[in-house]
Rosetta silent file (secondary structure, phi, psi, omega in degrees, C-alpha in Angstrom):
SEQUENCE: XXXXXXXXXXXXXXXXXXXXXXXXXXXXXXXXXXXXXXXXXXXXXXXXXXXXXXXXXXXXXXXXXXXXXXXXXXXXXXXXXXXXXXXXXXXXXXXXXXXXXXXXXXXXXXXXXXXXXXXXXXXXXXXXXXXXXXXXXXXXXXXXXXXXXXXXXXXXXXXXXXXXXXXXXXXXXXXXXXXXXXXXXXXXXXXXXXXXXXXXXXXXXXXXXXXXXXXXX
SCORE:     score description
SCORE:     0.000 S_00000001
   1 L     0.000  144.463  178.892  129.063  157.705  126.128 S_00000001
   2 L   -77.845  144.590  151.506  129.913  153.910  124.451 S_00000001
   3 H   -52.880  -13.950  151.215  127.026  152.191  123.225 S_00000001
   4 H  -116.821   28.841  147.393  127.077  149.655  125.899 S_00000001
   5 H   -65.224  -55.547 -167.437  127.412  152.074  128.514 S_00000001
   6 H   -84.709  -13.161  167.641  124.411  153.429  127.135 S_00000001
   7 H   -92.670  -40.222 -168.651  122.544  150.276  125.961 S_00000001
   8 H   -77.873  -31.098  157.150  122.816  148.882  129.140 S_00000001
   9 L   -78.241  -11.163  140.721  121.715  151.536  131.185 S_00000001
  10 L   -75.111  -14.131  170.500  118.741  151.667  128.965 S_00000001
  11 L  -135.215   42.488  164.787  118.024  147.643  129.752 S_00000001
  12 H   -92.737  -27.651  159.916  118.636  147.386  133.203 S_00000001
  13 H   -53.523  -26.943 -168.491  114.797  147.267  134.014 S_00000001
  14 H   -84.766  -26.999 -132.372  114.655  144.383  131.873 S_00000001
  15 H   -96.119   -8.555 -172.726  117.581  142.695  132.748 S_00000001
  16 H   -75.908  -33.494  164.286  116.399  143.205  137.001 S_00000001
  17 H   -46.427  -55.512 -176.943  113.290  141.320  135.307 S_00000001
  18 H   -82.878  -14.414  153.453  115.062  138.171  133.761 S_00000001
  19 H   -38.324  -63.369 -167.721  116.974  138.274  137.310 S_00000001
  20 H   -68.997  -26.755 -160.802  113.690  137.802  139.081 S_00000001
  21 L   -53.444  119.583 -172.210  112.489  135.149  136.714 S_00000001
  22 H   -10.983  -48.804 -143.045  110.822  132.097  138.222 S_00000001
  23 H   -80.868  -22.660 -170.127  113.217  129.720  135.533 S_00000001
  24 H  -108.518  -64.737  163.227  116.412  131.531  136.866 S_00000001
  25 H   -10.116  -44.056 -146.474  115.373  131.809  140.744 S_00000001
  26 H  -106.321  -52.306 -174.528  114.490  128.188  140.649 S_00000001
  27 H   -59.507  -54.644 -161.310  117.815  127.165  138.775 S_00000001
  28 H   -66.204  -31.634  179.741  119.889  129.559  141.296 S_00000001
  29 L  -106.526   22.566 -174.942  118.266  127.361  144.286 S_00000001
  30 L    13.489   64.056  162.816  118.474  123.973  141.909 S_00000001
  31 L  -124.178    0.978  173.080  114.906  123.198  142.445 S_00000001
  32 L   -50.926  106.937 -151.342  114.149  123.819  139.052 S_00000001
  33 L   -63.440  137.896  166.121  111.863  120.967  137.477 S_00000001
  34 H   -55.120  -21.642 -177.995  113.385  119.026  134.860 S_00000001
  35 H  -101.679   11.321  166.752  111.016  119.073  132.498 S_00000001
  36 H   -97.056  -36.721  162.600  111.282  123.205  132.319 S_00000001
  37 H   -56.483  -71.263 -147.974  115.404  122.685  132.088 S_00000001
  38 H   -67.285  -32.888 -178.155  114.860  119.847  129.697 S_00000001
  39 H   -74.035  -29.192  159.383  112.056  121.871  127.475 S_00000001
  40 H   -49.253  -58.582 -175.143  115.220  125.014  127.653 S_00000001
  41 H   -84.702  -11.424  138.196  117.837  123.283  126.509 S_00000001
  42 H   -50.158  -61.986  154.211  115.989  121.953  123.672 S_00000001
  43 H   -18.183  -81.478  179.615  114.827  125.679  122.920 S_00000001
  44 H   -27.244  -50.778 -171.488  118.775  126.762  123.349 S_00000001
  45 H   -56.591  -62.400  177.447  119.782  124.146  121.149 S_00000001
  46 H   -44.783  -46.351  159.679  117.356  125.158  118.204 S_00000001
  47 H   -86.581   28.992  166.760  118.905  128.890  118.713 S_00000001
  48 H   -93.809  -28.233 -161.226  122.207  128.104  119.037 S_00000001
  49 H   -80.558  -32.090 -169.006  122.335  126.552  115.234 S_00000001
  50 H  -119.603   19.240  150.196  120.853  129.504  114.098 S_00000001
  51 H  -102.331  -18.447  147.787  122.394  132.133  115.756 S_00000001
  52 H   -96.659   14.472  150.036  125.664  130.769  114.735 S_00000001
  53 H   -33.892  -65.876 -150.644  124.191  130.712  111.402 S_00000001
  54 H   -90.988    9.428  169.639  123.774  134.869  112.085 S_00000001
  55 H   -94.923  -13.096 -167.608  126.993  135.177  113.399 S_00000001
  56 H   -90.611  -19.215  153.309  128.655  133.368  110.475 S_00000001
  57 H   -60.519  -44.047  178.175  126.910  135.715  108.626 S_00000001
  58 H   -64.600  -47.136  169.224  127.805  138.658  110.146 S_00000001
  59 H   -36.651  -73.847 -155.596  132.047  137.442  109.510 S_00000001
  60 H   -59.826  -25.184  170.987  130.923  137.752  105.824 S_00000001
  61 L   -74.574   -1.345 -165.813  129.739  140.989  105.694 S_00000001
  62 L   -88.778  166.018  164.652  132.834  142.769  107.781 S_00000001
  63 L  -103.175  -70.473 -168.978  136.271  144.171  106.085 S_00000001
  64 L   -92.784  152.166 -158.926  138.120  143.699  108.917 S_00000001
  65 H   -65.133  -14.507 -169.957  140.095  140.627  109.296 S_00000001
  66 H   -98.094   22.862  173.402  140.247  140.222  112.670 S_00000001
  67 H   -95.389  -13.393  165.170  136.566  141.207  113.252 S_00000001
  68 H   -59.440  -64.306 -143.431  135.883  138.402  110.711 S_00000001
  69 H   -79.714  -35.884 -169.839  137.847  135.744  112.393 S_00000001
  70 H   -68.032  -57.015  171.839  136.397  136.801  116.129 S_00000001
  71 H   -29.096  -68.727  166.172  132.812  136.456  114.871 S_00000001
  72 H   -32.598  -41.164  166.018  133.788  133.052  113.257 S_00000001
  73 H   -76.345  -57.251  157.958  135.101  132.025  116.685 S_00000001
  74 H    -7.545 -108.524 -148.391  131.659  133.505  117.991 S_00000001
  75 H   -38.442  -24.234 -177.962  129.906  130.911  116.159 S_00000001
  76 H   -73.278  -29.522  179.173  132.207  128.021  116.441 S_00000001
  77 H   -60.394  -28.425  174.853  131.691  128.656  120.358 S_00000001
  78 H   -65.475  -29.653 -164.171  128.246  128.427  120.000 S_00000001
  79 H  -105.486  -71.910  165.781  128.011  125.219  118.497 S_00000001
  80 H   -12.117  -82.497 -138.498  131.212  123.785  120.215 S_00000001
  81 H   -88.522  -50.145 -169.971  131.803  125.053  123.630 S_00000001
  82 H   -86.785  -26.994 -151.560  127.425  125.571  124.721 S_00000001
  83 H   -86.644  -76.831 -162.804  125.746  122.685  122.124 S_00000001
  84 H   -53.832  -29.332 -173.891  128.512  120.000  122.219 S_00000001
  85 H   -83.921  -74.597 -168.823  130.014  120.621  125.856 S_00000001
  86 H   -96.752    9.703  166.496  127.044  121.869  127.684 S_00000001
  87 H   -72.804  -58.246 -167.062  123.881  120.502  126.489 S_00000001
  88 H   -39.675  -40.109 -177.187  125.500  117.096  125.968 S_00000001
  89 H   -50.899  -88.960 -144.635  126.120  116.752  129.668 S_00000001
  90 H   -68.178   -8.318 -171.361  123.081  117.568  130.831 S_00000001
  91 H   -92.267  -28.725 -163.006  121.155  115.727  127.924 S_00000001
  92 H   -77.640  -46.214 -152.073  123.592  112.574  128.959 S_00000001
  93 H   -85.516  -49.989  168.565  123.178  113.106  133.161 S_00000001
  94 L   -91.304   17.533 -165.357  119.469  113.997  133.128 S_00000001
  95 L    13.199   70.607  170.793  118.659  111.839  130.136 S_00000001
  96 L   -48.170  150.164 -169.158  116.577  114.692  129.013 S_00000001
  97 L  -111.915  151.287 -175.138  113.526  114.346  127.449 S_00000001
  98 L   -80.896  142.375  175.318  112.974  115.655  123.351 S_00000001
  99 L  -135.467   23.480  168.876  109.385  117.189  122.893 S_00000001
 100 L    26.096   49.120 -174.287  109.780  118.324  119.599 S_00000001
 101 L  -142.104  153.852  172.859  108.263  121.669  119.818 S_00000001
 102 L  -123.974  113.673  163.124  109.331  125.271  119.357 S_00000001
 103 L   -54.333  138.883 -167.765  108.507  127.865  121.495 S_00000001
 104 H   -24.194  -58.796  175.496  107.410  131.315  120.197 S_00000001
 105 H   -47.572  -43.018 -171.788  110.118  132.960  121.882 S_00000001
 106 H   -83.399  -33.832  163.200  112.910  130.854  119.992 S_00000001
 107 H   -65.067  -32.908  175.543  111.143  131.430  116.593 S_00000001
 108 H  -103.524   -5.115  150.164  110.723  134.794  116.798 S_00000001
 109 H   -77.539   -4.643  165.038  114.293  135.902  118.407 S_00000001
 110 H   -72.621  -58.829 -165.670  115.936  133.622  115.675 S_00000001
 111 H   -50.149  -48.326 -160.183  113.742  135.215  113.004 S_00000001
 112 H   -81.060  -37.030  175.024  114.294  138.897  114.424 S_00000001
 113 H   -55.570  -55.517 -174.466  118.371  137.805  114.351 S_00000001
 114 H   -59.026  -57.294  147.254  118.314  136.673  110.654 S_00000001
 115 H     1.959  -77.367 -179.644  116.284  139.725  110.104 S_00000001
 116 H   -72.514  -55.372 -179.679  118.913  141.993  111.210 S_00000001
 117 H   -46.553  -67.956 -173.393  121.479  140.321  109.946 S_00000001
 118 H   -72.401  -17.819 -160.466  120.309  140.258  106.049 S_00000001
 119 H  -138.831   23.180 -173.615  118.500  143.580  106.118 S_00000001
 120 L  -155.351  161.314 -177.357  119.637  146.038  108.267 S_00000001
 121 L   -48.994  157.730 -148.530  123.295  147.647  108.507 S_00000001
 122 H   -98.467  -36.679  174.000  125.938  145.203  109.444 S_00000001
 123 H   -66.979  -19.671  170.804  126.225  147.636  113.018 S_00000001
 124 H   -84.076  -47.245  155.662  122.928  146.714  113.936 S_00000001
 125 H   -35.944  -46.673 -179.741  123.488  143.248  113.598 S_00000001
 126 H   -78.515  -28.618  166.905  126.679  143.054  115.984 S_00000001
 127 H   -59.204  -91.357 -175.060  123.857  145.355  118.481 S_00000001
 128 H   -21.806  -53.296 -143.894  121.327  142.549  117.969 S_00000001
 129 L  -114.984   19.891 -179.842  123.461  139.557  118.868 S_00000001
 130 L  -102.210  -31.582 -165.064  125.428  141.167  121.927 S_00000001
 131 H   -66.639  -37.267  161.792  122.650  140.506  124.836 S_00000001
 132 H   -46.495  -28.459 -155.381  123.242  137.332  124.036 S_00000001
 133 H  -104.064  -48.101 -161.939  126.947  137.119  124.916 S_00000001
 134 H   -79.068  -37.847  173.538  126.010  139.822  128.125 S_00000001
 135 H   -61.671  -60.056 -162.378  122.835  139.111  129.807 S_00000001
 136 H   -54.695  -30.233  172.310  123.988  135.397  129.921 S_00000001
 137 H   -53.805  -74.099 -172.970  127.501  136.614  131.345 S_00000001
 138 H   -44.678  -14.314 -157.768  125.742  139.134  133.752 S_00000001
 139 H   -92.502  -44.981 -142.565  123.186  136.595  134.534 S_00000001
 140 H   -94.992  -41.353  140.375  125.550  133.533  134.700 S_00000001
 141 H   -32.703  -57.610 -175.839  127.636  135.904  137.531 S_00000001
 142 H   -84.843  -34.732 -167.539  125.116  136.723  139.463 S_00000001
 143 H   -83.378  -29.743  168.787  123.403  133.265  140.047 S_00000001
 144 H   -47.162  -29.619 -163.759  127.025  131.979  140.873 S_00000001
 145 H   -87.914   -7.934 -176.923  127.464  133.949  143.976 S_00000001
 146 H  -145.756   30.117  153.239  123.995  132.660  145.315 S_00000001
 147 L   -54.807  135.215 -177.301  123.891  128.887  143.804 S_00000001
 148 L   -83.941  146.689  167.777  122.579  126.791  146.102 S_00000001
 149 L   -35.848  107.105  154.764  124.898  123.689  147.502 S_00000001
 150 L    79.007   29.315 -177.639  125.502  120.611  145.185 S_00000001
 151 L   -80.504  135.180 -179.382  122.973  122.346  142.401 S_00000001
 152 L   -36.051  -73.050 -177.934  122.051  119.845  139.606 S_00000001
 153 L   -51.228   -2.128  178.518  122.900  123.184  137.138 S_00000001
 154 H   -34.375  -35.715 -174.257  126.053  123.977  138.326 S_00000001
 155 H   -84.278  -23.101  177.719  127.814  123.418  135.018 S_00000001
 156 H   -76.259  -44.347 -176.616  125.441  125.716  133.104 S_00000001
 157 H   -76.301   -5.729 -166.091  125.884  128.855  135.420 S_00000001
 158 H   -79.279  -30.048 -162.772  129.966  127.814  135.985 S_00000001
 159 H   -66.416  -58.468 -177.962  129.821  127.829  132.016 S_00000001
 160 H   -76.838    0.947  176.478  128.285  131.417  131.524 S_00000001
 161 L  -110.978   -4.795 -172.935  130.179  132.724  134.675 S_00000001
 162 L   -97.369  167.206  167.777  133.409  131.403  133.867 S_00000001
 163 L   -50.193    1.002  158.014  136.627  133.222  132.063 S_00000001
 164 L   -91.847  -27.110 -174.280  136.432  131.673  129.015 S_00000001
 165 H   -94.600  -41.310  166.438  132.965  132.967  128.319 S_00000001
 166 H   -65.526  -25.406  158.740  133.879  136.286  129.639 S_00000001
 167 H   -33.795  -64.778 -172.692  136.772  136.609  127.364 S_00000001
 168 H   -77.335   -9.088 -164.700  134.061  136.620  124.612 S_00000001
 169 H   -77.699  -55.694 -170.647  131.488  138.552  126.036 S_00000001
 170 H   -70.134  -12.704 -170.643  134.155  141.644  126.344 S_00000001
 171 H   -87.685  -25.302  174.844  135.911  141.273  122.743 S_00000001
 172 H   -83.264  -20.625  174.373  131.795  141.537  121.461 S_00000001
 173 H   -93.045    4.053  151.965  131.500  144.413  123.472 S_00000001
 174 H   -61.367  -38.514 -138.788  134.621  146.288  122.054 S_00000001
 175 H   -86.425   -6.793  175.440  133.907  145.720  118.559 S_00000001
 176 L  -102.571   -0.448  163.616  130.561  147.029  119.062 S_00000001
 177 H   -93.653  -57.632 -148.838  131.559  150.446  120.926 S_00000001
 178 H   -78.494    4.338  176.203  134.124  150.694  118.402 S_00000001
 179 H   -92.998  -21.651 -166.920  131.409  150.239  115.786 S_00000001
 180 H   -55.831  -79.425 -162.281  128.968  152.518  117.648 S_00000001
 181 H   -28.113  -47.261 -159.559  131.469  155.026  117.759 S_00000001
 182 L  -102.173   25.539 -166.147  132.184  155.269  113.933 S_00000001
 183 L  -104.939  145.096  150.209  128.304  154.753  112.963 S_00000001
 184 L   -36.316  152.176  176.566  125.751  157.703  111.830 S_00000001
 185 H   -65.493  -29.707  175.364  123.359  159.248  114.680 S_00000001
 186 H   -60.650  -45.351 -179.295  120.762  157.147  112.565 S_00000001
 187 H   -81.043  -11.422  173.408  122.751  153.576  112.477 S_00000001
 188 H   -61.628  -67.459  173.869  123.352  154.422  116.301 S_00000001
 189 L   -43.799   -6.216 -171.362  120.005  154.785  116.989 S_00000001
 190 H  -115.259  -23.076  178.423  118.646  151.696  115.404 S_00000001
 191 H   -66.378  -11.496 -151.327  121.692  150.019  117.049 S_00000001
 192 H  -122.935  -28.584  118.163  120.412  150.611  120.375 S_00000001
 193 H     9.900  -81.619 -147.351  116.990  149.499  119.164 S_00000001
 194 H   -72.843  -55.049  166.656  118.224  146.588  117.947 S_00000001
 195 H   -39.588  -63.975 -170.593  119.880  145.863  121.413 S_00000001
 196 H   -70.332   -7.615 -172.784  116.858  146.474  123.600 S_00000001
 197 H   -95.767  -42.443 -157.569  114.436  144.098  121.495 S_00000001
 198 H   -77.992  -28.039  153.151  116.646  141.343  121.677 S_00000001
 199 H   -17.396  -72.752 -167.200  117.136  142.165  125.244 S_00000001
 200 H   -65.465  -25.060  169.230  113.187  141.682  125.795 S_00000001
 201 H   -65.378  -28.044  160.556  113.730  138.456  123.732 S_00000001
 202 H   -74.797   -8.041 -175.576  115.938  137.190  125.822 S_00000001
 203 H   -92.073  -35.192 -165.096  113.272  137.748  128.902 S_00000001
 204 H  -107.265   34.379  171.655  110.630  135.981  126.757 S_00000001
 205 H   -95.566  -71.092  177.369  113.203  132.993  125.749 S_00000001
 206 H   -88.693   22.548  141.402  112.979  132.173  129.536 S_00000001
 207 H   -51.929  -60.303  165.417  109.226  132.731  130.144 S_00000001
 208 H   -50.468  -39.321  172.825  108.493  130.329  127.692 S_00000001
 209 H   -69.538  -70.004  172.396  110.853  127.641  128.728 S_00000001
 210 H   -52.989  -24.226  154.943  109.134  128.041  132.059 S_00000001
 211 L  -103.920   10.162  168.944  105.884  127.723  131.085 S_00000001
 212 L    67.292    1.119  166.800  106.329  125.322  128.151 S_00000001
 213 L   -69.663  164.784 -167.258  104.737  127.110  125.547 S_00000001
 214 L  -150.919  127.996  160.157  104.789  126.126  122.155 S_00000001
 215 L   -71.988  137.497 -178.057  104.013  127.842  118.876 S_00000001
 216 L   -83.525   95.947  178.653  100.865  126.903  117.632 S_00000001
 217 L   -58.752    0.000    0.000  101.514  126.188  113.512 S_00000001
């Protein structure tokens, strides 16, 4: 079986979880309160610079070139296509407000990213960063087909639901069945690991957001 045949059917409880989740219900009927979007998209921002940090990382550790050069587009998308395109809007349209706080969630799934990335096999790293590209797809899909009329978010779920974003979401999920495939039963297993926690990290990214928590220094 490919590893995201098989990681995914191993995180489909969670991902029927971040489905249900107040902050994505409430966006999918664009009644979500502003100051739980605007307190997100601060969060997002703060893990987009440093997950394309671990994706930029990830380029440098590969041999092949074009698995260099996709990562490298990874990360420029991250900063580009979600910080510069779709934060700005919504930072611009909803004059958003800054609260200068980090939630838990965004310190410790950045932390657990870098993590993988410097200290653990280079296959577990490309495991670790795909629910990002996949949940948000799968997520970004599903809330399209049952967006409410004239919703304020419309540009965020059109973003993660549209054909540009699905492009990358499938070229990270070759290179990591074709990495699966050629990995030890041991680097599998930690790959698939490595998948489901950021998985649950992506569940407690928008828990947090919704409730506004903040790590306590």
């Amino acid at each position: 079986m490919k590893f995201s045949q098989l990681a995914w059917q191993q995180n489909e409880s969670n991902y029927q979880a971040i489905i249900q989740q107040s902050f994505n219900q409430e966006l999918m009927n664009g009644v979500l309160a502003r100051d739980k979007f605007a307190y997100y998209i601060e969060q997002d921002s703060f893990y987009l610079q440093h997950f394309a940090r671990v994706l930029a990382h990830i380029a440098a550790r590969l041999d092949n070139s074009h698995d260099i050069l996709q990562f490298l587009d990874f990360a420029k998308g991250a900063v580009v296509a979600e910080q510069q395109v779709v934060h700005e809007h919504f930072r611009q349209q909803m004059n958003l407000k800054i609260s200068g706080q980090i939630s838990s969630a965004s310190l410790g799934y950045t932390s657990y990213l870098h993590f993988c990335s410097h200290n653990q096999a280079v296959e577990v790293a490309i495991a670790a960063v795909l629910p990002c590209f996949w949940i948000y797809y799968q997520l970004g899909c599903h809330i399209q087909q049952s967006s409410a009329a004239n919703n304020s978010y419309q540009l965020w779920i059109d973003n993660y639901a549209g054909e540009d974003f699905a492009r990358g979401v499938n070229a990270a999920i070759e290179i990591c069945d074709r990495y699966y495939a050629q990995a030890s039963s041991t680097v599998q297993q930690q790959m698939l690991v490595a998948f489901a926690t950021s998985a649950r990290w992506e569940y407690y990214f928008w828990e947090d957001a919704y409730h506004l928590r903040k790590f306590n220094f």
